[in-house]
mmCIF file of C-alpha atoms in Angstrom:
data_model
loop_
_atom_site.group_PDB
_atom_site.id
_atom_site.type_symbol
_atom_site.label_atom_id
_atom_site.label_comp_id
_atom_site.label_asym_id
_atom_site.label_seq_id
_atom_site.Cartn_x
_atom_site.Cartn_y
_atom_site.Cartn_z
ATOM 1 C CA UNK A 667 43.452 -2.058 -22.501
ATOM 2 C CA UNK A 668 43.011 2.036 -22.155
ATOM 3 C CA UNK A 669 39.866 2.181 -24.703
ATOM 4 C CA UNK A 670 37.918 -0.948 -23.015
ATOM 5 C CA UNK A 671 38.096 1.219 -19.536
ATOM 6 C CA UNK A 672 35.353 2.712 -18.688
ATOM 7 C CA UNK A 673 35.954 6.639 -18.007
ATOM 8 C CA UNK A 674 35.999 6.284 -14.490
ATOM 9 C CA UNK A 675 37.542 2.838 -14.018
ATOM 10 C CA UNK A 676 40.859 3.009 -12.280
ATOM 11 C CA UNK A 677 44.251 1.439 -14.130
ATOM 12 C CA UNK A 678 46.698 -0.280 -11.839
ATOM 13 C CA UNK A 679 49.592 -1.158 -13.072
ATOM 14 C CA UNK A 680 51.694 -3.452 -10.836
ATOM 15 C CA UNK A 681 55.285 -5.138 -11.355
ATOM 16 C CA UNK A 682 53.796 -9.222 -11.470
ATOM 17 C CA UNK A 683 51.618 -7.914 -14.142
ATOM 18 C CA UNK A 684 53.737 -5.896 -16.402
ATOM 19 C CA UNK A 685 55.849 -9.275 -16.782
ATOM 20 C CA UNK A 686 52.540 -11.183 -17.922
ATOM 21 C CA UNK A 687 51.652 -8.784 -19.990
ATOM 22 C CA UNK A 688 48.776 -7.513 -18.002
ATOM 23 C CA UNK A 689 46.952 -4.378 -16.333
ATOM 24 C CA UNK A 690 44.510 -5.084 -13.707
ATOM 25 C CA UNK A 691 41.408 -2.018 -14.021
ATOM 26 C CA UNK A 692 39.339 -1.599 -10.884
ATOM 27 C CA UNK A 693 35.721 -0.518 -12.200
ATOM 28 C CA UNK A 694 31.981 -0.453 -12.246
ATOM 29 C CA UNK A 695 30.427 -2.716 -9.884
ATOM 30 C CA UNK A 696 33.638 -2.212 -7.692
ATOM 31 C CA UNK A 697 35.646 -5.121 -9.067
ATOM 32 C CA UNK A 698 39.143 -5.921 -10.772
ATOM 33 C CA UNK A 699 39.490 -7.016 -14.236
ATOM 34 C CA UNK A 700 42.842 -7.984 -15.873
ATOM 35 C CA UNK A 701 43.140 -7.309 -19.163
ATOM 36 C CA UNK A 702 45.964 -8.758 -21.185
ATOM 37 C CA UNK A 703 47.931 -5.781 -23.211
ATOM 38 C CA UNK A 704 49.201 -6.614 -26.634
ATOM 39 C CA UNK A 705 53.343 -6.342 -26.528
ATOM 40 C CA UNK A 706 53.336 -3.134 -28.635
ATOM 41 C CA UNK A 707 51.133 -1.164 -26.066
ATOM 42 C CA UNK A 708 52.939 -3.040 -23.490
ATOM 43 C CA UNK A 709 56.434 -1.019 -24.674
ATOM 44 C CA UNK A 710 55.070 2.091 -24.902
ATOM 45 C CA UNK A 711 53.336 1.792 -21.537
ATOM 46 C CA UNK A 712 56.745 0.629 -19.535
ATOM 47 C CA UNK A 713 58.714 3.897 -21.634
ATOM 48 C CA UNK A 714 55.747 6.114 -20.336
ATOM 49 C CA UNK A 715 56.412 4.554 -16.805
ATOM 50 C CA UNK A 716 60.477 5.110 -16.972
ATOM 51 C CA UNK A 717 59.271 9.051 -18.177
ATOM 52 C CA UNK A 718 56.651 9.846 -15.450
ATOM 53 C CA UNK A 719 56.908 11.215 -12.459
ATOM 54 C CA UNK A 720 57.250 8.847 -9.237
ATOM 55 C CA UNK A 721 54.307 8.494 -7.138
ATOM 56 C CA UNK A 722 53.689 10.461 -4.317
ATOM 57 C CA UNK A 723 53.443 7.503 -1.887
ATOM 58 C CA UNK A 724 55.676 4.206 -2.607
ATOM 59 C CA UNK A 725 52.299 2.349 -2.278
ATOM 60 C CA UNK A 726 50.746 3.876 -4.742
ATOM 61 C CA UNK A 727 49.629 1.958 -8.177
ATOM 62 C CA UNK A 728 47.768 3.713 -9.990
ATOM 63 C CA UNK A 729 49.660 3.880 -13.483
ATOM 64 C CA UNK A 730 48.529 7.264 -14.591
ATOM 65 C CA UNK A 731 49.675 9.969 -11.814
ATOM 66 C CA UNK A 732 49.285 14.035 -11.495
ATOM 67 C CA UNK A 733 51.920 16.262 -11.895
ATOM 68 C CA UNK A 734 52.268 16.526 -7.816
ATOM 69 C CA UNK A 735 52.665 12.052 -8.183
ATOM 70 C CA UNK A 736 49.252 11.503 -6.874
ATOM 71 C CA UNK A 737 46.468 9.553 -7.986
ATOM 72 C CA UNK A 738 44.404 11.250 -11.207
ATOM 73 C CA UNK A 739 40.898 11.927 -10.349
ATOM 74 C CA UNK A 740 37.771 10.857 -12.438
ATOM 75 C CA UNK A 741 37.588 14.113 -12.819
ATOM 76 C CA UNK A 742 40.986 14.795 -14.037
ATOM 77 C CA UNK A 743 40.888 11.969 -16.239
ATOM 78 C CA UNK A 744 37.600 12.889 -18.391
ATOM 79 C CA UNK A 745 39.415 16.239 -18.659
ATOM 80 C CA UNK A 746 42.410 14.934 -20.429
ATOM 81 C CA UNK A 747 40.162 12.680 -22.389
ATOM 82 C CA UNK A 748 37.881 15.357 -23.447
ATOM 83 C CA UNK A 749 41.062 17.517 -24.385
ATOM 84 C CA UNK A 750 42.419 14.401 -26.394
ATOM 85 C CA UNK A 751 39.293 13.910 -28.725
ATOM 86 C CA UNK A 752 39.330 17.537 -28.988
ATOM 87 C CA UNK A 753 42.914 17.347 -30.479
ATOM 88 C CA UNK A 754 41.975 14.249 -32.500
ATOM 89 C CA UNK A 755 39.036 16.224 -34.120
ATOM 90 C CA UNK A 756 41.425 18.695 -35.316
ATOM 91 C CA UNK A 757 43.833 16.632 -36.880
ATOM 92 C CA UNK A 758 40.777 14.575 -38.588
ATOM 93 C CA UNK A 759 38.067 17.046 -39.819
ATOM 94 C CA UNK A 760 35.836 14.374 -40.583
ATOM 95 C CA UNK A 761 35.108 13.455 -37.494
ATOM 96 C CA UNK A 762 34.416 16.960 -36.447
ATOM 97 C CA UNK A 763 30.601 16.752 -36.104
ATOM 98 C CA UNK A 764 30.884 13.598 -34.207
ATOM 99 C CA UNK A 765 30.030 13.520 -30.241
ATOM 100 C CA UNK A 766 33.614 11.715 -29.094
ATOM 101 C CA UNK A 767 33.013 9.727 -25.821
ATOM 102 C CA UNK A 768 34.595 6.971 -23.688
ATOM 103 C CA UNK A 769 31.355 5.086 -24.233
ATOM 104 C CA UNK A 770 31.094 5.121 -27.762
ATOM 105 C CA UNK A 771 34.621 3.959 -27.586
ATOM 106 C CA UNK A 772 33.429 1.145 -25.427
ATOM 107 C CA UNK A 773 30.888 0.258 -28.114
ATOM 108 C CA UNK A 774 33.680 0.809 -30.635
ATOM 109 C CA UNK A 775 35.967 -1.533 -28.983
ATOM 110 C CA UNK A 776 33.461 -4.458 -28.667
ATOM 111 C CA UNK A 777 31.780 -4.108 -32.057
ATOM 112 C CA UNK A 778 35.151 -3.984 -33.694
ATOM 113 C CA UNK A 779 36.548 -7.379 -31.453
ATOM 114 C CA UNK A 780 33.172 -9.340 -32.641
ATOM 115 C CA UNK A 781 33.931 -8.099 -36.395
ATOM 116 C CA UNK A 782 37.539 -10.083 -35.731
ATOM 117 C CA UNK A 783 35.717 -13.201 -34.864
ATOM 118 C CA UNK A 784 36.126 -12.737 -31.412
ATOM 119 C CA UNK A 785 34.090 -14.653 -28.949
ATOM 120 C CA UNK A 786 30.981 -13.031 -27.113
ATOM 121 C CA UNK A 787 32.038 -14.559 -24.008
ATOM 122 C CA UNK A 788 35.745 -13.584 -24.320
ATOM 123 C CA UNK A 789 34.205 -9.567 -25.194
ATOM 124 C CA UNK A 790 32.286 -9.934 -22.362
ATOM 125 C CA UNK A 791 35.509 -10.452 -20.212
ATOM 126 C CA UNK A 792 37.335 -7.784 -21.605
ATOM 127 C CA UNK A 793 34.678 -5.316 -21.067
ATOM 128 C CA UNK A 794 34.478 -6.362 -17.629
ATOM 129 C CA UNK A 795 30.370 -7.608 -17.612
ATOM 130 C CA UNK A 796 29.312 -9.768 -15.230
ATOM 131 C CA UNK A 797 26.364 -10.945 -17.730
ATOM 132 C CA UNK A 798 26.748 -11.817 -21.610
ATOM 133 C CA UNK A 799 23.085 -9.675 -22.115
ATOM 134 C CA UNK A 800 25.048 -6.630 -21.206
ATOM 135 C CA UNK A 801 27.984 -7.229 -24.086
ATOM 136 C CA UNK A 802 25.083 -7.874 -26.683
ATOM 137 C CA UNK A 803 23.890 -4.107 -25.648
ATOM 138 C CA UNK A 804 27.481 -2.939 -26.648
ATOM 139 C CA UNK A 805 27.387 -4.861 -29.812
ATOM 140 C CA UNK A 806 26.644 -4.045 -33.285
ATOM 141 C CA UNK A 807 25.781 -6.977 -35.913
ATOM 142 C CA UNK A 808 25.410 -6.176 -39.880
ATOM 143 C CA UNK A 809 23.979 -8.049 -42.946
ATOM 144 C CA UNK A 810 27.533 -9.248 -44.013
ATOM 145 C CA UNK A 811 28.515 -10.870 -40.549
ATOM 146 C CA UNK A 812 24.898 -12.690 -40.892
ATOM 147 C CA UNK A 813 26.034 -14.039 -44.131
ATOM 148 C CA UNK A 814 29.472 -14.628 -43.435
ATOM 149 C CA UNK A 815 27.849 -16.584 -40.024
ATOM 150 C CA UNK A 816 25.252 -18.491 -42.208
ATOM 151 C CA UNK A 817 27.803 -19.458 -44.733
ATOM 152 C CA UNK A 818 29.711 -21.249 -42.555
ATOM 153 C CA UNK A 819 26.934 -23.642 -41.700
ATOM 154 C CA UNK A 820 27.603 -26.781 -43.745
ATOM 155 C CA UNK A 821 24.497 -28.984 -44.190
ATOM 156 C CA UNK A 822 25.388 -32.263 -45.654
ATOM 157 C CA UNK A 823 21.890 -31.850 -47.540
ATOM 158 C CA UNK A 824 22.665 -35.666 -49.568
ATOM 159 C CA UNK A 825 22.593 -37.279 -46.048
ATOM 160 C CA UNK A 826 19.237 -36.642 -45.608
ATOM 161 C CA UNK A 827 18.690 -38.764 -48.907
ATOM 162 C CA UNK A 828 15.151 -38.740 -50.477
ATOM 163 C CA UNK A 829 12.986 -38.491 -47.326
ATOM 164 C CA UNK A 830 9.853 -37.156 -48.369
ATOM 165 C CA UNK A 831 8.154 -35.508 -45.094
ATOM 166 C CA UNK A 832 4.832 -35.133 -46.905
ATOM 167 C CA UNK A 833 4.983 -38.891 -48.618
ATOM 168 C CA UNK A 834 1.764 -40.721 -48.221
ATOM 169 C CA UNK A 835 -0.610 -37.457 -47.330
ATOM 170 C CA UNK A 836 -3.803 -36.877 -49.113
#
């Protein structure tokens, strides 16, 4: 769920949802997405919610609140992201000449889905695209998945028996 959202998208993170499993993201384009959150990110996000502080107004959804119980910023939120691959470089030195972003992340995230087998279409979903062409942009392919792709194909080459497409030409 968290590394498909764009850095600026906002997570909501209301009660019909956590019971299906689900976070709804408002993003780009201004438009909601729900994205289905595997059970083990599911627990950690409903402890996180029992240890955070209540929002500021009862209305309020979004999941991921200042200190004060309001709404994080954009701006608040690249900090802490920013501060997070920070402390991630640090605890993984080869990384450290890496440029950390929530894009690459993005690209990450798709590229690693597709590598799983995972649908285009169902990518293109979960990264919130409104057209396929966009979710090829965020895609990587290599020479093994070609292989892997083309090795699947299953010509049943005895069917085609002993037609000669160049029989009878001088």
């Amino acid at each position: 769920m968290w590394i498909a959202s764009r850095g600026s998208s906002q997570v909501e993170c209301k009660g019909s949802e956590k019971t299906r499993g689900t976070n709804e993201v408002f993003g780009k384009g201004r438009k909601w997405n729900e994205i289905p959150v595997p059970d083990v990110l599911l627990n950690y996000l409903l402890e996180v919610e029992k240890e955070r502080i209540s929002p500021y107004r009862l209305q309020e959804e979004a999941f991921f609140v200042s200190q004060k119980g309001r709404r994080l910023s954009i701006r608040q939120i690249q900090k802490i992201v920013n501060l997070t691959f920070e402390a991630f470089k640090k605890g993984n030195p080869n990384v450290n000449d890496m440029k950390l972003s929530c894009h690459k992340l993005r690209h990450s995230f798709a590229t690693m889905l597709l590598k799983n087998d995972v649908d285009i279409r169902v990518v293109k979903e979960l990264m919130g695209h409104s057209s396929i062409e966009t979710t090829m942009i965020y895609t990587h392919v290599n020479d093994e998945q070609k292989k892997r792709a083309m090795a699947t194909v299953n010509v049943p080459l005895n069917a085609i028996g002993e037609y000669n497409p160049y029989a009878g030409q001088a």
